[in-house]
Coordinates of C-alpha atoms and ligand atoms in Angstrom, one line a residue:
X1023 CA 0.0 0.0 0.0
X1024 CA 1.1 3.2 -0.8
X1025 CA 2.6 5.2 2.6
X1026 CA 0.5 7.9 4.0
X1027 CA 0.9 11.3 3.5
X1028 CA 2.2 13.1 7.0
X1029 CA 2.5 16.4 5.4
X1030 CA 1.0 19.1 7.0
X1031 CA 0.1 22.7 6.0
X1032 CA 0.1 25.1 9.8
X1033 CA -0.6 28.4 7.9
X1034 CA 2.2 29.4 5.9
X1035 CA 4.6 26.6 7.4
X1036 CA 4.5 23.2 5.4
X1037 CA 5.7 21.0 7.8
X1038 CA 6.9 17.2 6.4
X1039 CA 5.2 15.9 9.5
X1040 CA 3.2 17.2 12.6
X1041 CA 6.1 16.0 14.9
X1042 CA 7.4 18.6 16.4
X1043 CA 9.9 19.4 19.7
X1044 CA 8.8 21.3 22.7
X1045 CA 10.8 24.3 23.6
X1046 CA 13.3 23.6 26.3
X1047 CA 13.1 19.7 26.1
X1048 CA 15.6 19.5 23.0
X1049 CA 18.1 22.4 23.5
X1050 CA 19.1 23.9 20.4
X1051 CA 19.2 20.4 17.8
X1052 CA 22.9 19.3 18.2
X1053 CA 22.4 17.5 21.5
X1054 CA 19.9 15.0 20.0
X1055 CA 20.9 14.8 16.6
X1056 CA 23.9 12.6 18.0
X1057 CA 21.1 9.9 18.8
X1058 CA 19.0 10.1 16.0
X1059 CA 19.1 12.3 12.7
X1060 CA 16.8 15.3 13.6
X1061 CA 16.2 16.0 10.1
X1062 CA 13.1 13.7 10.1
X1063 CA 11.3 15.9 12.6
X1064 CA 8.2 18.1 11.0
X1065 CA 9.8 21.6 13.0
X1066 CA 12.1 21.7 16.0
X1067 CA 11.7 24.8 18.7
X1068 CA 14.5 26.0 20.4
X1069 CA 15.0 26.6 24.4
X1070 CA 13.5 30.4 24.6
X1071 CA 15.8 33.1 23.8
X1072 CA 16.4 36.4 25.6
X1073 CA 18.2 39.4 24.6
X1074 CA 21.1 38.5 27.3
X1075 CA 22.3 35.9 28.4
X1076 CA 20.5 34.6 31.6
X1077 CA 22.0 31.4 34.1
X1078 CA 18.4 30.6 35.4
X1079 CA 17.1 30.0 38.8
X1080 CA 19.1 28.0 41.6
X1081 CA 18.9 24.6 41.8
X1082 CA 17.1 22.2 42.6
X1083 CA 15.1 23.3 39.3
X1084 CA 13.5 19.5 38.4
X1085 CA 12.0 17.3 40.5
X1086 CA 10.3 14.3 39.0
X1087 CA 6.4 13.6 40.2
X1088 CA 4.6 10.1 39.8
X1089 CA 3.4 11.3 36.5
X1090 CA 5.3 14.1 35.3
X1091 CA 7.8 17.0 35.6
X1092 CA 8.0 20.0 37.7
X1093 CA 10.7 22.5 36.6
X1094 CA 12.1 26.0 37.5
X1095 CA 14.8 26.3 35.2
X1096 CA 14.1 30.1 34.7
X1097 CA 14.8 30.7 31.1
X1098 CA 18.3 30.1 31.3
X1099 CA 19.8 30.5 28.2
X1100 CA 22.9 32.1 25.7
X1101 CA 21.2 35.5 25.1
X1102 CA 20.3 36.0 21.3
X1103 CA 24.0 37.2 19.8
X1104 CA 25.7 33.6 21.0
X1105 CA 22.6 31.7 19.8
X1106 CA 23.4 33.6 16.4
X1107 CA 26.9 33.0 16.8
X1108 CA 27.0 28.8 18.0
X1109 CA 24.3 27.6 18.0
X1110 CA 22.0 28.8 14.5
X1111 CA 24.7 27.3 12.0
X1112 CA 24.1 23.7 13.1
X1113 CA 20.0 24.9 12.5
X1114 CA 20.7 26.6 9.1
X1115 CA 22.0 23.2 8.0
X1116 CA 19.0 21.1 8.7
X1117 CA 17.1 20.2 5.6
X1118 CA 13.8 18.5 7.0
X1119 CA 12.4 20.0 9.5
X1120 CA 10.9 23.9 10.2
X1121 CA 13.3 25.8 12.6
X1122 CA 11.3 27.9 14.9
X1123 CA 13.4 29.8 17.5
X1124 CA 11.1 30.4 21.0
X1125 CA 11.1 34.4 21.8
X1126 CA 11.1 35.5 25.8
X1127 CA 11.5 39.1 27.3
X1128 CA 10.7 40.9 30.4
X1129 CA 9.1 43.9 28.2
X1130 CA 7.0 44.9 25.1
X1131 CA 10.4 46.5 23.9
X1132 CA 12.7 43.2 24.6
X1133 CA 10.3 40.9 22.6
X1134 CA 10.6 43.4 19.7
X1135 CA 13.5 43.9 19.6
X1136 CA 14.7 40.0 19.4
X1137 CA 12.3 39.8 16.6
X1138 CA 13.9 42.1 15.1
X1139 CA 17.7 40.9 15.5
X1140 CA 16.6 37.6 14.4
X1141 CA 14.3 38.8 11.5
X1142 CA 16.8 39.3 8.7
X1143 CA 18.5 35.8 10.1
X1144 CA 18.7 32.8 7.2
X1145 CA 17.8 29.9 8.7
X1146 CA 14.5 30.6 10.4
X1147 CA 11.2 29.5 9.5
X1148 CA 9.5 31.0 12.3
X1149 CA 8.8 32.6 15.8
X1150 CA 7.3 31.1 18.9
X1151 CA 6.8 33.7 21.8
X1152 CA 6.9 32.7 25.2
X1153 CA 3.8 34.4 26.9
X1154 CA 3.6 31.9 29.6
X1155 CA 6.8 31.2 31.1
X1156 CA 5.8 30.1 34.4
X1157 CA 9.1 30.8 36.3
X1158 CA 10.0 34.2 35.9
X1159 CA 9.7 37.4 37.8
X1160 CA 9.2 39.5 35.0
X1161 CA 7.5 39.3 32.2
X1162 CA 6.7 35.5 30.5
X1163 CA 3.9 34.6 32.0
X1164 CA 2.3 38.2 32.8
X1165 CA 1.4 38.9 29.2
X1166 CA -0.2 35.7 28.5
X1167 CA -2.7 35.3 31.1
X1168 CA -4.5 38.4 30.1
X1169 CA -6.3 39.1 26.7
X1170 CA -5.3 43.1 26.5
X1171 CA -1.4 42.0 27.5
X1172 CA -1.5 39.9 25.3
X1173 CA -2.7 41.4 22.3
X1174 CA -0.4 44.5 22.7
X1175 CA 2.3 42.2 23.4
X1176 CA 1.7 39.9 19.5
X1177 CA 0.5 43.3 17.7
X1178 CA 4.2 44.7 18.4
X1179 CA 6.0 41.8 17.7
X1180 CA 3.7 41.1 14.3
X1181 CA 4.9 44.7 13.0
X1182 CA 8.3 44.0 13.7
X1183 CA 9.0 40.2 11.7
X1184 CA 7.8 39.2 8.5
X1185 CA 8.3 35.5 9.6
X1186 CA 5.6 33.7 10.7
X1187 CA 4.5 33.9 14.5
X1188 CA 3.0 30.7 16.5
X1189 CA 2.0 32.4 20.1
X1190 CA 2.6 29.9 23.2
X1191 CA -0.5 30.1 25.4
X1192 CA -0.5 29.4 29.0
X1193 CA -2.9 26.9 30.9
X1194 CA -2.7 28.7 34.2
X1195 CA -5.7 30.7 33.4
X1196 CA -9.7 31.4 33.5
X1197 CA -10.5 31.2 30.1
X1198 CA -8.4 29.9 27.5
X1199 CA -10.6 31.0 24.4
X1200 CA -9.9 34.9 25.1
X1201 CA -6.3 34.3 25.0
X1202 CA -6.3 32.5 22.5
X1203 CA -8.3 34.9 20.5
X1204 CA -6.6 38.3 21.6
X1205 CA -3.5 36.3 20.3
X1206 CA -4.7 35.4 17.0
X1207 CA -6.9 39.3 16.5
X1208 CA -3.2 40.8 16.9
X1209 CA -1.8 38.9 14.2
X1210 CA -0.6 35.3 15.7
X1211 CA -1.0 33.0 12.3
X1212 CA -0.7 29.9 14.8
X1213 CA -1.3 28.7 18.4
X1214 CA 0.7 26.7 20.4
X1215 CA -0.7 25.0 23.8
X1216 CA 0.0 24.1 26.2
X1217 CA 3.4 25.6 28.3
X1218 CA 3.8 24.2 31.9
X1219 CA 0.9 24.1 34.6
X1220 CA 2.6 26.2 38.1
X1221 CA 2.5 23.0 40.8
X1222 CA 4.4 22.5 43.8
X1223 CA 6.0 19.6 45.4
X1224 CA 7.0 19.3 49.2
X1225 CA 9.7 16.6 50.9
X1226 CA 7.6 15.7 53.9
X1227 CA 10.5 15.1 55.9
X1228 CA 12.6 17.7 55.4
X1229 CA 9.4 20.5 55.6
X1230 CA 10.7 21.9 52.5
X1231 CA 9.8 22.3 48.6
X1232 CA 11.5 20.5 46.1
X1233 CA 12.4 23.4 43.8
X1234 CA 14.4 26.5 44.9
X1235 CA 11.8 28.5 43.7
X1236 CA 9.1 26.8 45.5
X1237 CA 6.5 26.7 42.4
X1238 CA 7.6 25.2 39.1
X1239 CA 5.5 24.4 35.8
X1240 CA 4.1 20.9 35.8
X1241 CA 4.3 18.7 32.2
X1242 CA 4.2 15.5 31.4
X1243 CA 1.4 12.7 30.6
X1244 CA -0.5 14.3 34.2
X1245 CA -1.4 17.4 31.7
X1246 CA -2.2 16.1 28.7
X1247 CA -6.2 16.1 29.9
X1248 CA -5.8 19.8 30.6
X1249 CA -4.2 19.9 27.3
X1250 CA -6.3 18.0 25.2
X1251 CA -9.6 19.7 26.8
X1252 CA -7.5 23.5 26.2
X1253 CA -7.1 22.8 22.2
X1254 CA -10.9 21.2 21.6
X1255 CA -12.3 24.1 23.4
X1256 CA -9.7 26.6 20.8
X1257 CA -10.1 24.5 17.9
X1258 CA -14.2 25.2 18.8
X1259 CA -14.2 28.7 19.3
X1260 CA -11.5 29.4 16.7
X1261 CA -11.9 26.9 13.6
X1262 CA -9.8 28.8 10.9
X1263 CA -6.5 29.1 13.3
X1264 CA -3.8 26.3 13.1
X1265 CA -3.1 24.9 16.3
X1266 CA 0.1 22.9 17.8
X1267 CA -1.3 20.5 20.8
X1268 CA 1.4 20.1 23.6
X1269 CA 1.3 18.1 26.4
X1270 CA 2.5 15.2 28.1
X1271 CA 2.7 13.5 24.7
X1272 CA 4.5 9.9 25.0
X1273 CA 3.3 7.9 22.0
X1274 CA 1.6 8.1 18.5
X1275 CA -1.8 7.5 20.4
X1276 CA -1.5 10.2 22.4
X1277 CA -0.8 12.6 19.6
X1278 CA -3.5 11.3 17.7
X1279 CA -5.8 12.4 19.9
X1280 CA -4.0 16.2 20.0
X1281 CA -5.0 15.9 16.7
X1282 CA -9.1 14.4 16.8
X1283 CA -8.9 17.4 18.8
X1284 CA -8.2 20.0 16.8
X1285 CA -4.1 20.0 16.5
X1286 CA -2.6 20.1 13.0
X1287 CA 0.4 19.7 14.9
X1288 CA 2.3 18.7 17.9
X1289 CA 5.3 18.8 20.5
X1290 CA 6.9 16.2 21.7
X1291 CA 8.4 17.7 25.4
X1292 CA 9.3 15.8 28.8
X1293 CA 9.3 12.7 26.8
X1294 CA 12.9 13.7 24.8
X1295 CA 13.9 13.1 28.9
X1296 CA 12.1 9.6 29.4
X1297 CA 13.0 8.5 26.0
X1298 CA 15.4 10.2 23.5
X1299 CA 14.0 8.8 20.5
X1300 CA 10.4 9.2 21.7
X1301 CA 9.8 12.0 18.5
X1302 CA 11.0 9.4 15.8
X1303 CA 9.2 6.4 17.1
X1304 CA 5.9 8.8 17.3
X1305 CA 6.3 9.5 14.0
X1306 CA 6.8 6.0 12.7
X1307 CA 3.9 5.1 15.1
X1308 CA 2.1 7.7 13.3
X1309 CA 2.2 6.0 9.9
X1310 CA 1.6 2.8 11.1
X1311 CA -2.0 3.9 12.7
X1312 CA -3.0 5.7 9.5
X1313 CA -1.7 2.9 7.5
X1314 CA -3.9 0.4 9.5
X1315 CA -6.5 2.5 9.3
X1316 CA -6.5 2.8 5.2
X1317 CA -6.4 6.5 5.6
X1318 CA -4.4 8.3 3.2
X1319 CA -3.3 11.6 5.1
X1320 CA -2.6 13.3 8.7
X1321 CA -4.6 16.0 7.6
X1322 CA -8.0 13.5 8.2
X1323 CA -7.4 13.4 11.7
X1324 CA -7.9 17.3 12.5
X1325 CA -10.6 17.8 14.1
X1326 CA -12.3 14.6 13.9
X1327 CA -13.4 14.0 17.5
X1328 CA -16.7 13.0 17.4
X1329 CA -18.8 14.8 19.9
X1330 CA -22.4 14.4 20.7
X1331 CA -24.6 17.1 19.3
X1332 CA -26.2 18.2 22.4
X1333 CA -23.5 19.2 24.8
X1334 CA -26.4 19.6 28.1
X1335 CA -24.7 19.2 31.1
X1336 CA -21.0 20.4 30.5
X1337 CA -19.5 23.5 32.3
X1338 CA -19.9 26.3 30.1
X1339 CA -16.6 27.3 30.5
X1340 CA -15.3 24.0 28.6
X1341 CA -18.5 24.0 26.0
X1342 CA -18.0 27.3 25.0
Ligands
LIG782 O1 12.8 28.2 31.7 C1 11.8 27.8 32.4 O2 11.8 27.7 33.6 C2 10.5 27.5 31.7 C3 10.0 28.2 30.6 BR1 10.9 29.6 29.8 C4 8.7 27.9 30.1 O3 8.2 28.5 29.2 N1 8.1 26.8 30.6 C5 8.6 26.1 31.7 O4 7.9 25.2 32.1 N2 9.8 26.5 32.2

């Protein structure tokens, strides 16, 4: 039988395949590609970039929970000149997948003017920006839990790149839908959801938190519910907007359902840490299910949860 076709279209990105990497699980390409050629990946996202250099929060930063992740890493990162310098040639080289380079800033100004620094870069087929960084003082995630933040935040950024910009929405917040929608009415051409939920974990013997920090953002398969439920409710209020599901993502099952739900596309995250070659056997699980199934394209499964008509009974807030 002739193999399926895992191309898919997210806007103006044609991706080879919906299988994507999470920003901040897969560093900058080079770490994984020694375990696996990366070029077979549908779009790669880099760890969040800031204008300077930053060494993130003190440790402990991870801390592992029955069924997930809690981290405080606190957008530690090269600042945008060495990511030019060391770490975008290795990314200008790929041939497969998109290369999407994840914005953060503690101000309108910052965000703008990384967008701007990066804009006339080869090698970049896109922007994420980080409105819901869960671990930082400033900024991150105090644009993207409210609608007005966050549309003045994307309309600034829009005007100042011509690449394409995929807005990373946060979970920790009321309603999901106005976010999503302030995002996409100030010029976001994609979604991405979701980043980390804020948790906490205590040592019961010691009195004490696990992370430094005390809080850190929660991922992993404990999520992918809140996830899954986050990009139906989008995908319903905003039909036309491509949408990249995230969270707690192990197998090709589990990204199938991102995508009955409304995801075009999808990031593989805290699994790169359980299994490094969790993205490449996803995508070969991938073909297999649509091969079994006799269906001839990714593209059928957008959207195809079948829900009953009548939705009597369900929270308004998740119904829409
Ligand atoms: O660096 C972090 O602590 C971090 C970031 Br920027 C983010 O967006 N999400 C997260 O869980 N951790």
């Amino acid at each position: 039988m002739k193999q399926p076709d895992l191309s898919i279209r997210l806007g103006p990105l044609n991706l080879q395949n919906p299988v994507m990497t999470a920003s901040g699980t897969f560093g900058y390409g080079p770490e994984y590609h020694r375990l696996y050629d990366v070029n077979l990946l549908g779009g790669i996202v880099t760890k969040s970039i800031t204008l300077k250099p930053r060494p993130g929060n003190p440790a402990p930063r991870i801390y592992e929970t029955p069924s997930g992740m809690l981290n405080s890493i606190g957008l530690q990162n090269v600042g945008v000149e060495a990511f030019v310098k060391t770490k975008l040639p290795f990314l200008r080289g790929l041939r497969g997948p998109k290369v999407i380079v994840s914005l953060a800033g503690e101000s309108v100004s910052e965000y703008v003017a990384l967008a701007r620094r990066l804009d006339g870069e080869k090698g970049i087929d896109g922007f994420e920006l980080n409105i819901s960084c869960p671990n930082c003082e400033q900024g991150g995630m105090e644009f993207g839990v409210d609608p007005r933040g966050t549309a003045r935040l994307v309309k600034a950024v829009a005007a100042a790149t011509r690449r394409p910009l995929i807005v990373k929405l946060s979970p920790n917040v009321t309603d999901v839908v106005a976010i999503a929608r302030a995002a996409a009415g100030a010029g976001a051409q994609i979604l991405s959801l979701i980043n980390t939920l804020v948790g906490l974990a205590v040592d019961p013997a010691r009195w004490k938190p696990r992370i430094a920090t005390v809080t850190g953002g929660l991922s992993g398969p404990a999520i992918r519910p809140v996830a899954l439920r986050m990009v139906w409710q989008v995908h319903r209020a905003l039909p036309k907007i491509p949408l990249i599901g995230i969270g707690g993502i192990l197998t090709a099952a589990d990204a199938v359902e991102f995508m009955l739900c409304g995801a075009s596309a999808f990031q593989v995250g805290t699994a790169n840490y359980v299994n490094p070659q969790a993205p490449v056997e996803i995508l070969q699980g991938l073909r297999t299910y649509l091969t079994e199934r006799k269906l001839v394209s990714a593209k059928k499964l957008v959207g195809g949860l079948k829900v009953p008509r009548v939705l009597r009974g369900i929270p308004k807030v998740v119904a829409g």
